[in-house]
Each structure stands twice: as structure tokens, then as C-alpha cells.
Coordinates of N, CA, C and O in Angstrom, one line a residue:
X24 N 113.7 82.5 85.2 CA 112.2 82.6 84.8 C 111.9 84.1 84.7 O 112.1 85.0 85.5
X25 N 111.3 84.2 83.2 CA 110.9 86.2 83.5 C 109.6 86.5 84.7 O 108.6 85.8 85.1
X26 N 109.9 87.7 84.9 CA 108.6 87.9 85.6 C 107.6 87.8 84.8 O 106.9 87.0 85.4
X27 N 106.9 88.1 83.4 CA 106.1 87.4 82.9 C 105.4 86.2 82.9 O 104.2 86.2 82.8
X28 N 106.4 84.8 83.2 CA 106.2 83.6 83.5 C 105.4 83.8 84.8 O 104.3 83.2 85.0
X29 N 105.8 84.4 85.6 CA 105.0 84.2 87.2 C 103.3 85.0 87.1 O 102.3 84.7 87.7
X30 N 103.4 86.0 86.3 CA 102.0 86.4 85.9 C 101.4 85.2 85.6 O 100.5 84.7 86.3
X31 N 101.7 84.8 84.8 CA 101.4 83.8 83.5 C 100.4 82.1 84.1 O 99.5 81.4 84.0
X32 N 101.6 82.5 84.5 CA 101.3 80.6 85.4 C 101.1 80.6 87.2 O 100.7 79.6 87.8
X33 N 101.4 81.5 87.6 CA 101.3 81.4 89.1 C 100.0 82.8 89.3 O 99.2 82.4 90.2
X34 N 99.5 83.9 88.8 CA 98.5 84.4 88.9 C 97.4 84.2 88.3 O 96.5 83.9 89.0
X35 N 97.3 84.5 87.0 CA 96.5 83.9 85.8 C 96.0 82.9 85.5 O 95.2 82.8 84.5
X36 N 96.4 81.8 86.6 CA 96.7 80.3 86.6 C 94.7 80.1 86.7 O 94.0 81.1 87.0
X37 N 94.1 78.7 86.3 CA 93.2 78.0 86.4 C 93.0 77.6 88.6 O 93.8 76.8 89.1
X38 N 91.9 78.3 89.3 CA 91.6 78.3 90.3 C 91.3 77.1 90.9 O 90.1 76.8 90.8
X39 N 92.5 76.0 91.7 CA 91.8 74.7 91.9 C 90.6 74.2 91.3 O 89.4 74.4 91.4
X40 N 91.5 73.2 90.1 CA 90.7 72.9 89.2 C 89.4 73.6 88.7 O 89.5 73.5 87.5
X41 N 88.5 74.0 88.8 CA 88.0 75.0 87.8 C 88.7 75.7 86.8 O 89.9 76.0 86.8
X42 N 87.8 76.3 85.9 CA 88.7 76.9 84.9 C 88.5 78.5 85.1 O 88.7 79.3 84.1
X43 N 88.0 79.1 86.4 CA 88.2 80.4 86.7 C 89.5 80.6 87.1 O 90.5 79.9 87.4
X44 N 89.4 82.1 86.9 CA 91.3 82.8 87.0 C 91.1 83.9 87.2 O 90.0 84.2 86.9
X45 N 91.8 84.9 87.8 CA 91.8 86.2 88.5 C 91.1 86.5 86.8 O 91.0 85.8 85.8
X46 N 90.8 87.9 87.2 CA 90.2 89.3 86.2 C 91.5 89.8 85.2 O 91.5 90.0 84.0
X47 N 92.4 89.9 86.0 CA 93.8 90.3 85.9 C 95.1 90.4 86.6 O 94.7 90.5 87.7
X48 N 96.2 90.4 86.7 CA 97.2 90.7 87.3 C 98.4 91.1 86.5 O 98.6 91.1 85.3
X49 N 99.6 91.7 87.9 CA 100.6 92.3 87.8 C 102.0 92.2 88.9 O 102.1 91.9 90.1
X50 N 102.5 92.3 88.2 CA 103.9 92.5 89.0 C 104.8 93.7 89.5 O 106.0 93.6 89.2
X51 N 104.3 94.7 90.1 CA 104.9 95.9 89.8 C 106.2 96.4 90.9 O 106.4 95.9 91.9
X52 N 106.8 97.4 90.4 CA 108.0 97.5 91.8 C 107.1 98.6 92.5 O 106.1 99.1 92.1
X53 N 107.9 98.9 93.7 CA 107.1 99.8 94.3 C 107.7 100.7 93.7 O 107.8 101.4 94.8
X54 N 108.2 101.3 93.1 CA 108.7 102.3 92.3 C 107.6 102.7 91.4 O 107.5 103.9 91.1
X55 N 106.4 101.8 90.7 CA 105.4 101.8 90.3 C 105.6 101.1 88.6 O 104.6 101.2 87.8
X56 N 106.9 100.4 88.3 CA 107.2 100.3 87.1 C 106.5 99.2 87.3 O 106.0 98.6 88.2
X57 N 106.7 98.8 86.1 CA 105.7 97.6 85.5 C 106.6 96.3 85.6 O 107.5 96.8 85.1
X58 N 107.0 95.2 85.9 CA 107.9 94.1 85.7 C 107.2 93.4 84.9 O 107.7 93.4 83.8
X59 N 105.8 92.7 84.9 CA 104.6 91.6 84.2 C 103.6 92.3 84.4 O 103.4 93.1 85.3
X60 N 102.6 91.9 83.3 CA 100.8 92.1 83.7 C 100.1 91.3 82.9 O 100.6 90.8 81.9
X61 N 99.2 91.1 83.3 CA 98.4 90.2 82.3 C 97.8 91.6 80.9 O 97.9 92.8 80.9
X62 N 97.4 90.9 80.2 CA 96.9 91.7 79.1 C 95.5 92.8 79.5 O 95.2 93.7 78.8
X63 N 95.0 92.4 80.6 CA 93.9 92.6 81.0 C 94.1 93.6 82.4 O 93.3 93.9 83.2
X64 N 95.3 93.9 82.3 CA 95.2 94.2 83.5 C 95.1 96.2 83.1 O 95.5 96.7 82.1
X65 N 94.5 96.9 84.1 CA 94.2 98.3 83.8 C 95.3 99.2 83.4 O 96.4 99.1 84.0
X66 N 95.1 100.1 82.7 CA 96.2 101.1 82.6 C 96.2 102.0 84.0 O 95.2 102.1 84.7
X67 N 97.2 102.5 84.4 CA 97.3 102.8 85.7 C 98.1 104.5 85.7 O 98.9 104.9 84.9
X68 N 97.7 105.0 86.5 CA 98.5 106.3 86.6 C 99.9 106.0 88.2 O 99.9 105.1 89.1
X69 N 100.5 106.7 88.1 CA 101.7 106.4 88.8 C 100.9 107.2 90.3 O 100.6 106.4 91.1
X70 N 100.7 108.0 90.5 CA 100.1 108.4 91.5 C 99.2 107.6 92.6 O 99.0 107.8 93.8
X71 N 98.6 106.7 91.8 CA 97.3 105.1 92.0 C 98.3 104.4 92.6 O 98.0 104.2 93.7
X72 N 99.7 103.9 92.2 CA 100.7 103.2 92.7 C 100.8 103.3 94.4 O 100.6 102.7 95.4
X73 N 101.3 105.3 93.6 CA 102.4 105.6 95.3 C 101.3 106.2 96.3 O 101.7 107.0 97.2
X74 N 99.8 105.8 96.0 CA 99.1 106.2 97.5 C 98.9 104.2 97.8 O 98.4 103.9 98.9
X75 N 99.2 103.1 97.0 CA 99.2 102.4 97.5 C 100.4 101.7 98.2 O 100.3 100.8 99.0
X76 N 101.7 102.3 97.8 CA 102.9 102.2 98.5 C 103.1 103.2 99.8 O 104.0 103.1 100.6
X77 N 102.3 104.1 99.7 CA 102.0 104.7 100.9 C 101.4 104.3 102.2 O 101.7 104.6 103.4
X78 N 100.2 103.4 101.6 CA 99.7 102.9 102.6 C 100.3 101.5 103.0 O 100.0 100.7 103.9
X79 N 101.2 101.4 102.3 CA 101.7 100.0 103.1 C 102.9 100.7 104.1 O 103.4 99.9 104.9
X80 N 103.1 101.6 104.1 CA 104.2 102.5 104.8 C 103.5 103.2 106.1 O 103.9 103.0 107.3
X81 N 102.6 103.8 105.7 CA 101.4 104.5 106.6 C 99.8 103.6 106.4 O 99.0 103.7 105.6
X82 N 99.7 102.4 107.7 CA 98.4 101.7 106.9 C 97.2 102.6 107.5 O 97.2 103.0 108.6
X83 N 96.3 102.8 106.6 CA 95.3 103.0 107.0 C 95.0 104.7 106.0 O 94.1 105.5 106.0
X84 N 95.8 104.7 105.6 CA 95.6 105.9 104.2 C 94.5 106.2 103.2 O 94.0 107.2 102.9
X85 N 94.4 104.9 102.8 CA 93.5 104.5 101.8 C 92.5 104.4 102.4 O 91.6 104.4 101.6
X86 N 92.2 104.2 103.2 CA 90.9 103.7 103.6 C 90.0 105.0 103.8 O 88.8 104.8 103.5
X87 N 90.2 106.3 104.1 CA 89.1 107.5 104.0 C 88.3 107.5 102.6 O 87.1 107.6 102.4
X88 N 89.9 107.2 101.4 CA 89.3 107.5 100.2 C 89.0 106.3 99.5 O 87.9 106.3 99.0
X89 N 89.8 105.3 99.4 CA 89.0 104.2 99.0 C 90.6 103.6 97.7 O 91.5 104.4 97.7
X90 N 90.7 102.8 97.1 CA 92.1 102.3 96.7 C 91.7 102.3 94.7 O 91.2 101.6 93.9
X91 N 92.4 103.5 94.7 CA 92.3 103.8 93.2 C 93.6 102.8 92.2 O 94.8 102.8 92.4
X92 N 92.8 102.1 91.1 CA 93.7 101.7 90.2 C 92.7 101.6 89.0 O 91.5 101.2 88.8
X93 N 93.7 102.2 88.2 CA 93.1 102.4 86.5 C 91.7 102.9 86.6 O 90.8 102.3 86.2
X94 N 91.6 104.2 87.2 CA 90.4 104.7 87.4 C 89.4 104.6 88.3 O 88.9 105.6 88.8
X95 N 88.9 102.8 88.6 CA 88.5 102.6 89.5 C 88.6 102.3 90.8 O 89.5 101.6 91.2
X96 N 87.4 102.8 91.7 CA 87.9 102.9 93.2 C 87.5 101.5 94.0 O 86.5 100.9 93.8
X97 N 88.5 101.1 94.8 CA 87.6 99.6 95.4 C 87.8 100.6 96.7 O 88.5 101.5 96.7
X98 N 86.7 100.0 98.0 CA 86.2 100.2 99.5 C 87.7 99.4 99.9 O 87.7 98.3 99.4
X99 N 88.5 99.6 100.4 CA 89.2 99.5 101.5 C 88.6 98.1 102.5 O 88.1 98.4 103.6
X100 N 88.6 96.9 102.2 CA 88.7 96.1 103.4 C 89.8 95.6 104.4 O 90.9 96.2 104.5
X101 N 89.5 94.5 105.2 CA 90.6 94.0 106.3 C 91.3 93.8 105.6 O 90.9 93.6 104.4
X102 N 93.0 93.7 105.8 CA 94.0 93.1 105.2 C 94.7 93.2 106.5 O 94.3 93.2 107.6
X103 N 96.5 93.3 105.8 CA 97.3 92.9 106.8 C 97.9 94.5 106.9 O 97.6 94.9 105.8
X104 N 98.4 95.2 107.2 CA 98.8 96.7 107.8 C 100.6 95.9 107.8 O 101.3 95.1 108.4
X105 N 100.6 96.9 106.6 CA 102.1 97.2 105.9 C 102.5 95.9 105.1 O 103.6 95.8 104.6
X106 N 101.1 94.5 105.0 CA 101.5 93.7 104.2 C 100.6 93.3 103.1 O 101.2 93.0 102.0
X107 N 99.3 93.3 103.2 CA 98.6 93.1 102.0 C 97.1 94.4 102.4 O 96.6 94.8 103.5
X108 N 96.9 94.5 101.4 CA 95.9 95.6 101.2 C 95.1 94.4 100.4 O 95.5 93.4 99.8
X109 N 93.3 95.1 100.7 CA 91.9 94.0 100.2 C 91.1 95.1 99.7 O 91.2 96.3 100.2
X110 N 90.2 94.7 98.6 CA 89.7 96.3 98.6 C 88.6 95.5 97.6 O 89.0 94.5 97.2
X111 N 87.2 96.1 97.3 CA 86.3 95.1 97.4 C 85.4 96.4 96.1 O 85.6 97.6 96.2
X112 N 84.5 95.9 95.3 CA 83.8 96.6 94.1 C 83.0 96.1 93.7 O 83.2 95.7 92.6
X113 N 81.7 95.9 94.2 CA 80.8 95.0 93.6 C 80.7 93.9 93.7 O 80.2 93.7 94.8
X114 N 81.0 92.6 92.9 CA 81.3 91.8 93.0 C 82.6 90.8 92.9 O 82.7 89.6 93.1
X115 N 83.5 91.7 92.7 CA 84.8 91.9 92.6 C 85.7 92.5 93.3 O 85.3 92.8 94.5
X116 N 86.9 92.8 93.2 CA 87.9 93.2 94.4 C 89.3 93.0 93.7 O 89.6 92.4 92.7
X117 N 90.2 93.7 94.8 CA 91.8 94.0 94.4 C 92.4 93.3 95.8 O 92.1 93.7 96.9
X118 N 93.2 92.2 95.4 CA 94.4 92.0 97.0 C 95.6 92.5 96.0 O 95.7 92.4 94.7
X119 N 96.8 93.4 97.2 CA 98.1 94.0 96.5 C 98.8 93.0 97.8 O 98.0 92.8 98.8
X120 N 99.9 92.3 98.0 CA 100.4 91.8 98.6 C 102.2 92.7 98.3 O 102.7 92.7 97.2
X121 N 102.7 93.3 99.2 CA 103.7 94.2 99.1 C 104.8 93.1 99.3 O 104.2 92.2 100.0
X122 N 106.3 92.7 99.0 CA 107.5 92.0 99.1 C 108.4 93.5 99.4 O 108.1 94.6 99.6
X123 N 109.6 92.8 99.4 CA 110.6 94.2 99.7 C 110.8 95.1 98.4 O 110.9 96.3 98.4
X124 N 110.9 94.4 97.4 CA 110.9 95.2 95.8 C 109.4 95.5 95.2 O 109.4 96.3 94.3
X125 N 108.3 95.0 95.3 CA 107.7 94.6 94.3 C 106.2 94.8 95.2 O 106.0 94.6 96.4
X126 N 105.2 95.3 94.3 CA 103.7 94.9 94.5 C 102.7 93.6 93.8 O 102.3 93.8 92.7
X127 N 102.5 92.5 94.5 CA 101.9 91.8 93.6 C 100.4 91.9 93.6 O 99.9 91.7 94.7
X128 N 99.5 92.2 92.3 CA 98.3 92.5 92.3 C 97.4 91.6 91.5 O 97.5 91.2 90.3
X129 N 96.4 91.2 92.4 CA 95.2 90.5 91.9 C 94.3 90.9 91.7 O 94.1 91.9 92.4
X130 N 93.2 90.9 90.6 CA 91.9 91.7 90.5 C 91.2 90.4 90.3 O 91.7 89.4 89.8
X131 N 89.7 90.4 90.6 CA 89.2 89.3 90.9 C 87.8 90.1 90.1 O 87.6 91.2 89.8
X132 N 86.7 88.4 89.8 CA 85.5 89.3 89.8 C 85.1 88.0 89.6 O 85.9 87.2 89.1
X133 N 83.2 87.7 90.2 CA 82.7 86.5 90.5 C 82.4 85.7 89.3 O 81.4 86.0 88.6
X134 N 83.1 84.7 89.0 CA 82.9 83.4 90.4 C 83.9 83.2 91.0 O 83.8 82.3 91.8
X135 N 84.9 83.9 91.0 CA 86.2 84.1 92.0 C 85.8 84.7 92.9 O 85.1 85.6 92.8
X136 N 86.2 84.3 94.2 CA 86.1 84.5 95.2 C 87.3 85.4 96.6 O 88.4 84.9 96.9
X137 N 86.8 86.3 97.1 CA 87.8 86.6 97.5 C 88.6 86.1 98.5 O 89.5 86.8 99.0
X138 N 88.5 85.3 98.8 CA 89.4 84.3 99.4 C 90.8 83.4 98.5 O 91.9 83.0 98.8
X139 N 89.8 83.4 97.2 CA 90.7 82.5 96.0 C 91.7 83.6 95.3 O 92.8 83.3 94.9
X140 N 91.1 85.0 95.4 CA 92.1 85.6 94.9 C 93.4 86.1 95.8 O 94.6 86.4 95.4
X141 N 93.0 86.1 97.4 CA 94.1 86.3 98.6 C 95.1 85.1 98.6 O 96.2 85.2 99.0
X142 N 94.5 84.0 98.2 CA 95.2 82.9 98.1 C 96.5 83.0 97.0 O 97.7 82.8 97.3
X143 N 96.0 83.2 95.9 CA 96.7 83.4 95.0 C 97.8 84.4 94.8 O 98.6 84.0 94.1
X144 N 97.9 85.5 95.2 CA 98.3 86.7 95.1 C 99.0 86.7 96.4 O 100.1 87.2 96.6
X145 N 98.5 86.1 97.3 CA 99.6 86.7 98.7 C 100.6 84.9 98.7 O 101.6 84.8 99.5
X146 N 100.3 83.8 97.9 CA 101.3 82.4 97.9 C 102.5 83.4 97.2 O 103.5 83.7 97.8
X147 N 102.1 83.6 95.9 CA 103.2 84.3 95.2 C 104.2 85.4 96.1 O 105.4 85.3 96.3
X148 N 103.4 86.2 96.5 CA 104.1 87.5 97.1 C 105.1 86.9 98.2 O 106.3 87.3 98.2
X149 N 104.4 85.6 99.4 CA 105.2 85.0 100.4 C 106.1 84.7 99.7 O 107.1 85.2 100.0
X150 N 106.2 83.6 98.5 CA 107.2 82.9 97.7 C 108.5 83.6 97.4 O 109.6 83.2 97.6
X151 N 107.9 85.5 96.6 CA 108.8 85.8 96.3 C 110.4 86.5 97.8 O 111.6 86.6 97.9
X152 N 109.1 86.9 98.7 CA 109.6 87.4 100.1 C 110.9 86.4 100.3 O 112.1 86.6 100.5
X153 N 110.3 85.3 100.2 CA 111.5 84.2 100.9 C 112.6 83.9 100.2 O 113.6 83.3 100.8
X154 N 112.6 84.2 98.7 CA 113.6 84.5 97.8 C 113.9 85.8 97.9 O 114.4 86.0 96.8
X155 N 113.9 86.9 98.7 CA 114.3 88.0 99.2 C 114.5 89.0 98.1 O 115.5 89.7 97.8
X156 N 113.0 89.1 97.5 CA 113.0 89.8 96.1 C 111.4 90.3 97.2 O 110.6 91.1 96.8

């Protein structure tokens, strides 16, 4: 299966039966390369990446300044320290769920809920963990 396919159908996917779906997503290595994204997902500078592979290394980094991707900044909420990062914008928000290779990223915005997008974004990330990717 390409990493594509896992964007595709396992992020992007239709939210318990409704027909909401994340904002966007991605698949990225912590190297910051791209594996999948949805079409929608932000252009990104590599620097945005590696303060958020930093903070899964050092947690609590991002949180003075706040978790930059494709420009914009989300507020830093609860997550899990060195496993998923939450970060919140309005009405909207970012979960990154970190694996041993890879960052998986959700962007959400209402009527998604941030519960529906942690759901989503950290099933995948556990799934891939246990396949030791």
C-alpha cells in the first residue's frame, strides 16, 4: 500500500458516518520529507518540521512560542510528551502523532472536532508504531 493510500483513506477518510473529514493531512518523516499529503495540506518550511521533531525529543519547546506549520501558528495544548503534540486555532487545530520514522498530521476545523481529529491521526500513527514503521 503507498503512503498515499493511508492519507487517502485512513486520514481524509468520512468522520463516523458523517460526511466531515480532517481540513488536511500528511505523512511526513521526521527528517521533514514528505511521504503523502492531502492536496490541501499547507506548504511547509523545514524548520516548522524540526522545532516540531524537537519537541517531541525536548517536550515542552513549542509551547512558549506556539507550533508553526505553513505559516500558521496553533496555541500549544495537552498532548502526550514525546508522543503526540495538540495545538488549537480558532476553531480549528493540529494533532502530530510522532512513530519511530514518521510524523502523522491532522488539521482539523469545525464541525470536526478535536477529539475526532486525535482519534484519527493518533489510530493511524498507533497502527503504524506496531508495524514498527
Amino acid at each position: 500500500m503507498s503512503w498515499q493510500t493511508y492519507v487517502d483513506d485512513h486520514l481524509m477518510c468520512e468522520i463516523e458516518g458523517t460526511t466531515n473529514h480532517l481540513a488536511a493531512a500528511a505523512i511526513l518523516g521526521t527528517d521533514g520529507s514528505v511521504w503523502a499529503q492531502s492536496a490541501s495540506f499547507p506548504q511547509f518550511k523545514p524548520d516548522e518540521i524540526a522545532a516540531v521533531v524537537k519537541d517531541f525529543d525536548e517536550p515542552g519547546t513549542l509551547a512558549p512560542t506556539g507550533l508553526h506549520l505553513g505559516g500558521v501558528k496553533y496555541m500549544v495544548i495537552q498532548g502526550e510528551p514525546g508522543a503526540v503534540i495538540r495545538g488549537k486555532k480558532g476553531s480549528g487545530g493540529i494533532c502530530v502523532k510522532k512513530t519511530a520514522q514518521a510524523l502523522v498530521i491532522g488539521l482539523y476545523d469545525e464541525p470536526v472536532t478535536p477529539g475526532q481529529c486525535n482519534m484519527i491521526v493518533e489510530r493511524l500513527g498507533d497502527y503504524l508504531i506496531d508495524q514498527g514503521l
